[in-house]
Amino acid sequence: MADTATRSSFSLALGKLNEELFGDPLSQCFGRRNSSAADPCHAKCRERYADFLGCDKEPGSLRRLTVAHAAQVAYAASSEAVAVALPYINSSVGGDVQTFAQVQSVAAAMQLVGGLAFGSFSDKLGSRAALITAHSSALTSALMIAAAQSQSSLVLGMVPYVTMHGFQAAAQVAVKCSSQESRAVAMGRIGMSYGVGFFAGTLLTSVAATHLSPRGIACIAAALEAGVLGIVLVRYPEDDAKADSVSAAGLPSMSEFSTVARRPCVGTLLFTKMALSLSGGMIFCMAQQFAMDPFGFSASQTSLLMAYVAGMQLLSQGALVPRLGSLSPRKLRLGAAMSVGIPLLALAHVKSSSLAYVLWIGPLTTALHTASTALNSMLSCLVGEGQSGVMVALGMAPMTLGFLVSPLVSGWVFHHYGFSAVPQVAAGSLFVMIAAAEALDFFNATVSTIDCERSEE
């Protein structure tokens, strides 16, 4: 008994010493008060943590962002595990490259259909409801994919993608919990958290693939999503404005989206995202399938490939996106086009070299996601907080539409002309669409100048 009492006293003293020296980071993150809450050192650490996330000073914002980041890491790991397993499950039910492209396009179509409504839903019911809905859908989809025994049941597993918008829900939390000055940092950190989950998920999947079947990997993804739901339900606070807006909830009117879309610069920025998504998606959306055919990667090797892609994406989201916040729309558009176009042109000369495929797939996906996050940040600064969900949804729509069309085009080109023709077509479409965006921008600027001159007269 004396021994036990001594150990208990020692543990208590050690705990107090640890709290005095380092504080309680979990209580700081999740908003619980403790005896050392007034300590200037703890307040400084909390402030630095908030600055790192791009968080504003509103009460509860830091807790909301922390939970959103934790959920985003798990969501990314789950999504990438399913993405790695999907081509192998597709193959096991008798599918090929073209049927895989069709499955990917169905998933993108579901997300496109639900994406705009999801943004308005988030504005009206709050970010907590959005997170719960998105992760419940991801859990359902992962279970359906794991259980699929035919091509039709695999396609049915894509239906929950209508409301599976985990990244969009987290991005809206970042918008609501940041100021315009810190918006690029906040959006970049959300992308970085996705990159962390992407990297961890692909590494874990590469290990799991040596012991589990693709269906087992999909079951692990479902378990991760169940954990995410628990975190959100327990830790994410109720939205303050939810009660005021629940009565207005319902399907969004098209006037909401048209009003936002007609704002200056919005149209050309959305068109730029469409160009990048359509061209980059021809490789990115088929990356795991191309790794399997024509390059012959195993499931474990494909997971390692995606871990490399995730590592590149993680570095870019954390280091590059915050530095792009000061660029003009035109500089961002041209820089993004070059960053995506160069890897596409390089991939056009890969032919049968798996090493070259690995070398260039990383910079391509890094440029694609960096540009997308920077464009989302720029778009979110063009509206007030009351329309943030609508703008986030509009910003996601071009990528979803691009990812709907690009796998179909990519699968058709690959089937008729081989792999090398896919990046050639992608690069050509990118440069044509960026030139069209430049022409549209020039036309809008000319019309605006003429209107100003007439008003002065």
CSV table of C-alpha atoms in Angstrom, one decimal:
chain,number,residue,atom,x,y,z
A,1,MET,CA,0.0,0.0,0.0
A,2,ALA,CA,2.8,2.4,0.9
A,3,ASP,CA,4.5,1.5,-2.4
A,4,THR,CA,1.3,2.3,-4.3
A,5,ALA,CA,0.9,5.6,-2.5
A,6,THR,CA,4.5,6.6,-3.2
A,7,ARG,CA,4.0,5.8,-6.9
A,8,SER,CA,0.7,7.8,-7.0
A,9,SER,CA,2.4,10.8,-5.3
A,10,PHE,CA,5.3,10.6,-7.7
A,11,SER,CA,2.9,10.5,-10.8
A,12,LEU,CA,0.9,13.4,-9.4
A,13,ALA,CA,4.0,15.5,-8.9
A,14,LEU,CA,5.4,14.6,-12.3
A,15,GLY,CA,2.0,15.6,-13.9
A,16,LYS,CA,2.1,18.9,-12.1
A,17,LEU,CA,5.7,19.5,-13.2
A,18,ASN,CA,4.8,18.7,-16.8
A,19,GLU,CA,1.8,21.0,-16.7
A,20,GLU,CA,4.0,23.8,-15.3
A,21,LEU,CA,6.6,23.4,-18.0
A,22,PHE,CA,4.6,22.6,-21.1
A,23,GLY,CA,0.9,23.2,-20.2
A,24,ASP,CA,-1.9,21.0,-21.5
A,25,PRO,CA,-1.9,21.3,-25.3
A,26,LEU,CA,-5.0,19.2,-25.7
A,27,SER,CA,-7.0,21.4,-23.4
A,28,GLN,CA,-5.6,24.4,-25.2
A,29,CYS,CA,-6.6,23.0,-28.6
A,30,PHE,CA,-10.1,21.9,-27.6
A,31,GLY,CA,-11.0,24.8,-25.4
A,32,ARG,CA,-11.1,23.2,-21.9
A,33,ARG,CA,-10.1,25.5,-19.1
A,34,ASN,CA,-7.5,24.5,-16.5
A,35,SER,CA,-5.6,26.0,-13.6
A,36,SER,CA,-2.8,27.2,-15.9
A,37,ALA,CA,-5.1,28.8,-18.5
A,38,ALA,CA,-3.9,32.3,-17.5
A,39,ASP,CA,-0.3,31.5,-17.9
A,40,PRO,CA,1.3,33.9,-20.5
A,41,CYS,CA,3.4,31.1,-21.9
A,42,HIS,CA,0.3,29.0,-22.6
A,43,ALA,CA,-1.5,32.0,-24.1
A,44,LYS,CA,1.5,32.7,-26.4
A,45,CYS,CA,1.6,29.0,-27.5
A,46,ARG,CA,-2.1,29.2,-28.2
A,47,GLU,CA,-1.6,32.4,-30.2
A,48,ARG,CA,1.2,30.8,-32.3
A,49,TYR,CA,-0.9,27.8,-32.9
A,50,ALA,CA,-3.8,29.9,-34.1
A,51,ASP,CA,-1.5,32.0,-36.3
A,52,PHE,CA,-0.1,28.8,-37.8
A,53,LEU,CA,-3.7,27.6,-38.7
A,54,GLY,CA,-4.6,31.1,-40.0
A,55,CYS,CA,-7.4,31.3,-37.3
A,56,ASP,CA,-9.2,34.5,-36.3
A,57,LYS,CA,-9.7,35.7,-32.8
A,58,GLU,CA,-13.4,34.7,-32.5
A,59,PRO,CA,-14.3,32.5,-29.5
A,60,GLY,CA,-14.5,28.8,-30.5
A,61,SER,CA,-12.8,29.3,-33.8
A,62,LEU,CA,-9.6,27.6,-32.8
A,63,ARG,CA,-11.5,24.6,-31.5
A,64,ARG,CA,-13.5,24.3,-34.6
A,65,LEU,CA,-10.4,24.5,-36.8
A,66,THR,CA,-8.6,21.9,-34.7
A,67,VAL,CA,-11.4,19.4,-35.0
A,68,ALA,CA,-11.8,20.1,-38.8
A,69,HIS,CA,-8.0,19.5,-39.3
A,70,ALA,CA,-8.1,16.2,-37.3
A,71,ALA,CA,-11.2,15.1,-39.3
A,72,GLN,CA,-9.5,16.1,-42.6
A,73,VAL,CA,-6.4,14.0,-41.9
A,74,ALA,CA,-8.5,10.9,-41.2
A,75,TYR,CA,-10.8,11.7,-44.2
A,76,ALA,CA,-7.8,12.0,-46.5
A,77,ALA,CA,-6.3,8.7,-45.3
A,78,SER,CA,-9.6,6.9,-45.8
A,79,SER,CA,-10.2,8.4,-49.2
A,80,GLU,CA,-6.7,7.5,-50.5
A,81,ALA,CA,-7.0,3.9,-49.1
A,82,VAL,CA,-10.3,3.5,-51.1
A,83,ALA,CA,-8.6,5.1,-54.1
A,84,VAL,CA,-5.8,2.6,-54.0
A,85,ALA,CA,-8.1,-0.4,-53.5
A,86,LEU,CA,-10.7,0.7,-56.1
A,87,PRO,CA,-8.9,-0.4,-59.4
A,88,TYR,CA,-8.2,-3.8,-57.9
A,89,ILE,CA,-11.8,-4.3,-56.8
A,90,ASN,CA,-12.9,-3.1,-60.2
A,91,SER,CA,-10.6,-5.7,-61.8
A,92,SER,CA,-11.9,-8.4,-59.5
A,93,VAL,CA,-15.5,-7.8,-60.6
A,94,GLY,CA,-14.5,-8.0,-64.3
A,95,GLY,CA,-13.7,-4.4,-65.0
A,96,ASP,CA,-10.9,-2.8,-67.1
A,97,VAL,CA,-9.5,0.7,-67.8
A,98,GLN,CA,-12.6,1.9,-69.5
A,99,THR,CA,-15.0,0.6,-66.8
A,100,PHE,CA,-12.7,2.1,-64.1
A,101,ALA,CA,-13.0,5.5,-66.0
A,102,GLN,CA,-16.8,5.1,-65.9
A,103,VAL,CA,-16.8,4.4,-62.2
A,104,GLN,CA,-14.6,7.5,-61.6
A,105,SER,CA,-16.9,9.6,-63.8
A,106,VAL,CA,-20.0,8.4,-61.9
A,107,ALA,CA,-18.3,9.4,-58.6
A,108,ALA,CA,-17.5,12.8,-60.0
A,109,ALA,CA,-21.1,13.2,-61.4
A,110,MET,CA,-22.5,12.4,-58.0
A,111,GLN,CA,-20.2,15.0,-56.4
A,112,LEU,CA,-21.1,17.6,-59.0
A,113,VAL,CA,-24.8,17.0,-58.5
A,114,GLY,CA,-24.6,17.4,-54.7
A,115,GLY,CA,-21.7,19.9,-54.5
A,116,LEU,CA,-23.6,23.1,-55.1
A,117,ALA,CA,-26.5,22.1,-52.9
A,118,PHE,CA,-24.1,21.0,-50.2
A,119,GLY,CA,-22.5,24.5,-50.1
A,120,SER,CA,-25.9,26.2,-49.5
A,121,PHE,CA,-26.8,23.4,-47.0
A,122,SER,CA,-23.6,24.3,-45.1
A,123,ASP,CA,-24.5,28.0,-45.0
A,124,LYS,CA,-28.0,27.2,-43.6
A,125,LEU,CA,-27.5,24.3,-41.2
A,126,GLY,CA,-23.9,25.0,-40.2
A,127,SER,CA,-20.5,23.5,-40.5
A,128,ARG,CA,-21.1,20.8,-37.9
A,129,ALA,CA,-24.0,19.4,-39.8
A,130,ALA,CA,-21.9,19.6,-43.0
A,131,LEU,CA,-19.0,17.6,-41.4
A,132,ILE,CA,-21.3,14.9,-40.0
A,133,THR,CA,-23.1,14.5,-43.4
A,134,ALA,CA,-19.9,14.3,-45.4
A,135,HIS,CA,-18.2,11.8,-43.2
A,136,SER,CA,-21.3,9.6,-42.8
A,137,SER,CA,-21.5,9.5,-46.6
A,138,ALA,CA,-17.8,8.5,-46.8
A,139,LEU,CA,-18.4,5.7,-44.3
A,140,THR,CA,-21.3,4.4,-46.3
A,141,SER,CA,-19.5,4.5,-49.6
A,142,ALA,CA,-16.4,2.7,-48.2
A,143,LEU,CA,-18.6,-0.1,-46.9
A,144,MET,CA,-20.5,-0.5,-50.2
A,145,ILE,CA,-17.2,-0.6,-52.2
A,146,ALA,CA,-15.8,-3.2,-49.8
A,147,ALA,CA,-18.9,-5.4,-50.3
A,148,ALA,CA,-19.3,-4.9,-54.1
A,149,GLN,CA,-19.5,-8.2,-56.0
A,150,SER,CA,-20.4,-6.9,-59.4
A,151,GLN,CA,-19.8,-3.9,-61.7
A,152,SER,CA,-23.3,-2.5,-60.9
A,153,SER,CA,-22.9,-2.8,-57.1
A,154,LEU,CA,-19.5,-1.0,-57.4
A,155,VAL,CA,-21.2,1.8,-59.3
A,156,LEU,CA,-23.9,1.9,-56.6
A,157,GLY,CA,-21.1,2.5,-54.1
A,158,MET,CA,-20.5,5.8,-55.8
A,159,VAL,CA,-24.0,7.1,-55.0
A,160,PRO,CA,-23.1,8.4,-51.5
A,161,TYR,CA,-20.6,10.7,-53.2
A,162,VAL,CA,-23.6,13.1,-53.6
A,163,THR,CA,-23.0,14.3,-50.1
A,164,MET,CA,-19.4,13.1,-49.6
A,165,HIS,CA,-17.7,16.5,-49.4
A,166,GLY,CA,-15.3,16.3,-46.6
A,167,PHE,CA,-12.7,18.6,-48.1
A,168,GLN,CA,-15.4,21.2,-48.9
A,169,ALA,CA,-16.9,21.0,-45.4
A,170,ALA,CA,-13.4,21.5,-43.9
A,171,ALA,CA,-12.6,24.4,-46.3
A,172,GLN,CA,-15.8,26.1,-45.2
A,173,VAL,CA,-14.7,25.8,-41.6
A,174,ALA,CA,-11.4,27.5,-42.6
A,175,VAL,CA,-13.3,30.3,-44.4
A,176,LYS,CA,-15.6,30.9,-41.4
A,177,CYS,CA,-12.7,30.8,-38.8
A,178,SER,CA,-10.3,33.1,-40.6
A,179,SER,CA,-10.0,36.7,-41.7
A,180,GLN,CA,-9.4,37.7,-45.4
A,181,GLU,CA,-5.8,38.5,-44.5
A,182,SER,CA,-5.2,35.0,-43.2
A,183,ARG,CA,-7.4,33.2,-45.7
A,184,ALA,CA,-4.7,31.8,-47.9
A,185,VAL,CA,-2.9,30.5,-44.8
A,186,ALA,CA,-6.0,28.9,-43.4
A,187,MET,CA,-6.9,27.2,-46.8
A,188,GLY,CA,-3.3,26.1,-47.3
A,189,ARG,CA,-3.3,24.5,-43.9
A,190,ILE,CA,-6.5,22.5,-44.7
A,191,GLY,CA,-4.8,21.3,-47.8
A,192,MET,CA,-1.7,20.5,-45.8
A,193,SER,CA,-3.8,18.4,-43.4
A,194,TYR,CA,-5.2,16.5,-46.3
A,195,GLY,CA,-1.7,16.0,-47.5
A,196,VAL,CA,-0.7,14.6,-44.1
A,197,GLY,CA,-3.7,12.1,-44.2
A,198,PHE,CA,-2.9,11.4,-47.9
A,199,PHE,CA,0.7,10.6,-47.0
A,200,ALA,CA,-0.1,8.5,-43.9
A,201,GLY,CA,-2.9,6.7,-45.6
A,202,THR,CA,-0.9,5.6,-48.6
A,203,LEU,CA,2.0,4.5,-46.4
A,204,LEU,CA,-0.3,2.5,-44.2
A,205,THR,CA,-2.1,1.1,-47.2
A,206,SER,CA,1.2,0.0,-48.7
A,207,VAL,CA,1.9,-2.0,-45.5
A,208,ALA,CA,-1.7,-3.3,-45.3
A,209,ALA,CA,-1.7,-4.4,-48.9
A,210,THR,CA,0.9,-7.0,-48.1
A,211,HIS,CA,-1.4,-8.6,-45.5
A,212,LEU,CA,-4.9,-7.7,-46.6
A,213,SER,CA,-7.0,-7.9,-49.8
A,214,PRO,CA,-8.2,-4.6,-51.5
A,215,ARG,CA,-11.6,-5.2,-49.8
A,216,GLY,CA,-9.9,-5.4,-46.4
A,217,ILE,CA,-8.3,-2.1,-47.1
A,218,ALA,CA,-11.7,-0.5,-47.9
A,219,CYS,CA,-13.0,-1.8,-44.6
A,220,ILE,CA,-10.1,-0.1,-42.8
A,221,ALA,CA,-11.1,3.1,-44.6
A,222,ALA,CA,-14.6,2.7,-43.3
A,223,ALA,CA,-13.3,2.2,-39.7
A,224,LEU,CA,-11.3,5.5,-40.1
A,225,GLU,CA,-14.5,7.3,-41.1
A,226,ALA,CA,-16.3,5.9,-38.1
A,227,GLY,CA,-13.6,7.4,-35.9
A,228,VAL,CA,-14.0,10.8,-37.7
A,229,LEU,CA,-17.7,10.8,-37.0
A,230,GLY,CA,-17.0,10.2,-33.3
A,231,ILE,CA,-14.5,13.1,-33.2
A,232,VAL,CA,-16.9,15.5,-34.8
A,233,LEU,CA,-19.9,14.5,-32.7
A,234,VAL,CA,-18.0,14.7,-29.4
A,235,ARG,CA,-15.6,17.6,-30.0
A,236,TYR,CA,-17.1,20.0,-32.6
A,237,PRO,CA,-19.2,22.7,-30.9
A,238,GLU,CA,-22.7,23.6,-32.1
A,239,ASP,CA,-22.8,26.4,-34.6
A,240,ASP,CA,-23.9,29.7,-33.1
A,241,ALA,CA,-26.0,30.8,-36.0
A,242,LYS,CA,-27.5,27.5,-36.8
A,243,ALA,CA,-30.8,28.1,-35.0
A,244,ASP,CA,-31.4,31.3,-36.9
A,245,SER,CA,-31.1,29.7,-40.3
A,246,VAL,CA,-32.6,26.2,-40.0
A,247,SER,CA,-36.0,27.5,-41.0
A,248,ALA,CA,-34.5,28.8,-44.2
A,249,ALA,CA,-32.9,25.5,-45.1
A,250,GLY,CA,-33.8,23.8,-48.3
A,251,LEU,CA,-32.6,23.5,-51.8
A,252,PRO,CA,-30.6,26.5,-52.9
A,253,SER,CA,-32.0,28.8,-55.6
A,254,MET,CA,-30.0,29.3,-58.7
A,255,SER,CA,-30.1,33.1,-58.1
A,256,GLU,CA,-27.7,32.6,-55.2
A,257,PHE,CA,-25.1,31.1,-57.4
A,258,SER,CA,-25.7,33.4,-60.4
A,259,THR,CA,-25.3,36.4,-58.1
A,260,VAL,CA,-22.0,35.2,-56.8
A,261,ALA,CA,-20.8,34.0,-60.2
A,262,ARG,CA,-21.4,37.5,-61.7
A,263,ARG,CA,-19.0,39.2,-59.3
A,264,PRO,CA,-15.8,40.6,-60.9
A,265,CYS,CA,-13.0,38.0,-61.6
A,266,VAL,CA,-15.2,35.1,-60.4
A,267,GLY,CA,-16.0,33.8,-63.9
A,268,THR,CA,-12.4,33.7,-65.2
A,269,LEU,CA,-11.1,32.1,-62.0
A,270,LEU,CA,-13.8,29.4,-62.2
A,271,PHE,CA,-12.9,28.8,-65.9
A,272,THR,CA,-9.2,28.6,-65.0
A,273,LYS,CA,-10.1,25.9,-62.4
A,274,MET,CA,-12.1,24.0,-65.0
A,275,ALA,CA,-9.1,24.1,-67.4
A,276,LEU,CA,-6.7,22.8,-64.8
A,277,SER,CA,-9.0,20.1,-63.6
A,278,LEU,CA,-9.9,18.8,-67.0
A,279,SER,CA,-6.4,18.6,-68.2
A,280,GLY,CA,-4.7,17.5,-64.9
A,281,GLY,CA,-7.5,15.1,-64.2
A,282,MET,CA,-6.8,13.1,-67.3
A,283,ILE,CA,-3.7,11.8,-65.4
A,284,PHE,CA,-4.5,12.4,-61.8
A,285,CYS,CA,-7.9,10.7,-61.8
A,286,MET,CA,-6.4,7.7,-63.5
A,287,ALA,CA,-3.1,7.6,-61.7
A,288,GLN,CA,-3.7,4.4,-59.8
A,289,GLN,CA,-5.2,2.7,-62.8
A,290,PHE,CA,-2.3,3.7,-65.1
A,291,ALA,CA,0.1,2.5,-62.4
A,292,MET,CA,-1.5,-0.9,-62.7
A,293,ASP,CA,-2.0,-0.8,-66.5
A,294,PRO,CA,0.3,-0.1,-68.5
A,295,PHE,CA,3.1,0.1,-65.9
A,296,GLY,CA,2.3,-3.1,-63.9
A,297,PHE,CA,2.5,-1.8,-60.3
A,298,SER,CA,1.3,-4.1,-57.5
A,299,ALA,CA,-1.2,-2.7,-54.9
A,300,SER,CA,1.7,-2.2,-52.5
A,301,GLN,CA,3.8,-0.4,-55.1
A,302,THR,CA,0.8,1.8,-56.1
A,303,SER,CA,0.4,2.8,-52.4
A,304,LEU,CA,4.0,3.8,-52.3
A,305,LEU,CA,3.6,5.8,-55.5
A,306,MET,CA,0.6,7.7,-53.9
A,307,ALA,CA,2.6,8.2,-50.7
A,308,TYR,CA,5.3,10.0,-52.8
A,309,VAL,CA,2.5,12.1,-54.4
A,310,ALA,CA,1.1,12.8,-51.0
A,311,GLY,CA,4.5,13.9,-49.6
A,312,MET,CA,5.0,16.3,-52.5
A,313,GLN,CA,1.4,17.7,-52.0
A,314,LEU,CA,2.0,18.1,-48.3
A,315,LEU,CA,5.1,20.2,-48.8
A,316,SER,CA,3.4,22.4,-51.4
A,317,GLN,CA,0.3,23.0,-49.4
A,318,GLY,CA,2.3,24.0,-46.3
A,319,ALA,CA,5.0,26.0,-48.1
A,320,LEU,CA,3.7,27.3,-51.4
A,321,VAL,CA,0.0,28.1,-51.0
A,322,PRO,CA,0.4,30.8,-48.2
A,323,ARG,CA,2.9,32.6,-50.5
A,324,LEU,CA,0.5,32.7,-53.4
A,325,GLY,CA,-2.1,34.8,-51.6
A,326,SER,CA,-0.6,38.1,-52.9
A,327,LEU,CA,-0.6,37.1,-56.6
A,328,SER,CA,-3.0,38.7,-59.0
A,329,PRO,CA,-5.6,36.5,-60.8
A,330,ARG,CA,-3.7,36.7,-64.1
A,331,LYS,CA,-0.3,35.8,-62.6
A,332,LEU,CA,-1.8,32.9,-60.6
A,333,ARG,CA,-3.6,31.6,-63.8
A,334,LEU,CA,-0.4,31.7,-66.0
A,335,GLY,CA,1.8,30.3,-63.2
A,336,ALA,CA,-0.7,27.4,-62.6
A,337,ALA,CA,-0.9,26.7,-66.4
A,338,MET,CA,2.9,26.4,-66.7
A,339,SER,CA,3.2,24.3,-63.5
A,340,VAL,CA,0.6,21.8,-64.7
A,341,GLY,CA,1.6,21.9,-68.4
A,342,ILE,CA,5.3,21.1,-68.0
A,343,PRO,CA,4.8,17.7,-66.2
A,344,LEU,CA,2.1,16.9,-68.8
A,345,LEU,CA,4.5,17.5,-71.7
A,346,ALA,CA,7.2,15.4,-69.9
A,347,LEU,CA,4.7,12.5,-69.3
A,348,ALA,CA,4.0,12.5,-73.0
A,349,HIS,CA,7.5,11.2,-73.6
A,350,VAL,CA,7.4,8.6,-70.8
A,351,LYS,CA,6.3,5.7,-73.0
A,352,SER,CA,7.1,2.5,-71.0
A,353,SER,CA,9.4,3.9,-68.4
A,354,SER,CA,7.8,3.4,-64.9
A,355,LEU,CA,10.6,5.5,-63.3
A,356,ALA,CA,9.8,8.5,-65.5
A,357,TYR,CA,6.1,8.0,-64.7
A,358,VAL,CA,6.9,8.1,-60.9
A,359,LEU,CA,9.2,11.1,-61.4
A,360,TRP,CA,6.6,13.3,-63.1
A,361,ILE,CA,3.3,12.3,-61.4
A,362,GLY,CA,4.4,14.0,-58.2
A,363,PRO,CA,5.0,17.5,-59.7
A,364,LEU,CA,1.8,17.3,-61.7
A,365,THR,CA,-0.5,16.5,-58.8
A,366,THR,CA,1.4,19.0,-56.6
A,367,ALA,CA,0.9,21.8,-59.1
A,368,LEU,CA,-2.8,20.8,-59.6
A,369,HIS,CA,-3.7,20.8,-55.9
A,370,THR,CA,-1.6,23.9,-55.1
A,371,ALA,CA,-3.3,25.9,-57.8
A,372,SER,CA,-6.7,24.6,-56.8
A,373,THR,CA,-6.2,25.7,-53.2
A,374,ALA,CA,-4.8,29.1,-54.1
A,375,LEU,CA,-7.8,29.7,-56.5
A,376,ASN,CA,-10.3,28.6,-53.8
A,377,SER,CA,-8.6,31.0,-51.3
A,378,MET,CA,-8.8,33.9,-53.8
A,379,LEU,CA,-12.5,33.1,-54.6
A,380,SER,CA,-13.5,33.0,-50.9
A,381,CYS,CA,-12.2,36.5,-50.4
A,382,LEU,CA,-14.6,37.9,-53.0
A,383,VAL,CA,-17.8,37.3,-50.9
A,384,GLY,CA,-19.0,37.9,-47.3
A,385,GLU,CA,-19.2,35.2,-44.7
A,386,GLY,CA,-23.0,34.7,-45.3
A,387,GLN,CA,-22.2,33.4,-48.8
A,388,SER,CA,-19.0,31.5,-48.0
A,389,GLY,CA,-20.7,28.1,-48.5
A,390,VAL,CA,-22.1,29.0,-51.9
A,391,MET,CA,-18.6,30.3,-53.0
A,392,VAL,CA,-16.8,27.3,-51.7
A,393,ALA,CA,-19.3,25.1,-53.5
A,394,LEU,CA,-18.8,27.1,-56.7
A,395,GLY,CA,-15.1,26.9,-56.3
A,396,MET,CA,-15.3,23.1,-56.0
A,397,ALA,CA,-17.7,22.6,-58.9
A,398,PRO,CA,-15.2,23.2,-61.8
A,399,MET,CA,-12.9,20.6,-60.3
A,400,THR,CA,-15.7,18.1,-59.9
A,401,LEU,CA,-16.9,18.8,-63.5
A,402,GLY,CA,-13.3,18.4,-64.8
A,403,PHE,CA,-12.9,15.2,-62.9
A,404,LEU,CA,-16.2,14.0,-64.3
A,405,VAL,CA,-15.2,14.5,-67.9
A,406,SER,CA,-11.4,13.8,-67.8
A,407,PRO,CA,-11.5,10.1,-66.9
A,408,LEU,CA,-13.9,9.4,-69.8
A,409,VAL,CA,-11.7,11.3,-72.2
A,410,SER,CA,-8.5,9.7,-70.7
A,411,GLY,CA,-9.9,6.2,-70.9
A,412,TRP,CA,-11.0,6.6,-74.5
A,413,VAL,CA,-7.7,8.1,-75.6
A,414,PHE,CA,-5.7,5.4,-73.9
A,415,HIS,CA,-7.9,2.7,-75.4
A,416,HIS,CA,-7.4,4.0,-79.0
A,417,TYR,CA,-4.0,5.6,-79.0
A,418,GLY,CA,-2.0,4.4,-75.9
A,419,PHE,CA,-0.7,6.1,-72.8
A,420,SER,CA,1.6,8.7,-74.4
A,421,ALA,CA,-1.4,10.3,-76.2
A,422,VAL,CA,-3.2,11.0,-72.9
A,423,PRO,CA,-0.8,13.7,-71.6
A,424,GLN,CA,-0.5,15.1,-75.1
A,425,VAL,CA,-4.3,15.7,-75.3
A,426,ALA,CA,-4.3,17.0,-71.8
A,427,ALA,CA,-1.6,19.6,-72.4
A,428,GLY,CA,-3.2,20.7,-75.6
A,429,SER,CA,-6.6,21.2,-74.0
A,430,LEU,CA,-4.9,23.1,-71.1
A,431,PHE,CA,-3.2,25.7,-73.2
A,432,VAL,CA,-6.2,26.2,-75.4
A,433,MET,CA,-8.5,26.8,-72.4
A,434,ILE,CA,-6.0,29.1,-70.7
A,435,ALA,CA,-5.7,31.1,-73.9
A,436,ALA,CA,-9.5,31.4,-73.9
A,437,ALA,CA,-9.4,32.6,-70.3
A,438,GLU,CA,-6.9,35.2,-71.2
A,439,ALA,CA,-9.1,36.4,-74.1
A,440,LEU,CA,-12.1,36.5,-71.8
A,441,ASP,CA,-10.2,38.5,-69.2
A,442,PHE,CA,-9.0,40.9,-71.8
A,443,PHE,CA,-12.6,41.3,-73.1
A,444,ASN,CA,-14.0,42.0,-69.7
A,445,ALA,CA,-11.3,44.6,-69.0
A,446,THR,CA,-12.0,46.3,-72.3
A,447,VAL,CA,-15.7,46.5,-71.6
A,448,SER,CA,-15.1,47.8,-68.1
A,449,THR,CA,-12.7,50.5,-69.4
A,450,ILE,CA,-15.3,51.6,-72.1
A,451,ASP,CA,-18.0,51.7,-69.4
A,452,CYS,CA,-15.8,53.9,-67.2
A,453,GLU,CA,-15.1,56.3,-70.0
A,454,ARG,CA,-18.8,56.6,-70.9
A,455,SER,CA,-19.7,57.3,-67.2
A,456,GLU,CA,-17.0,60.0,-67.0
A,457,GLU,CA,-18.4,61.7,-70.2
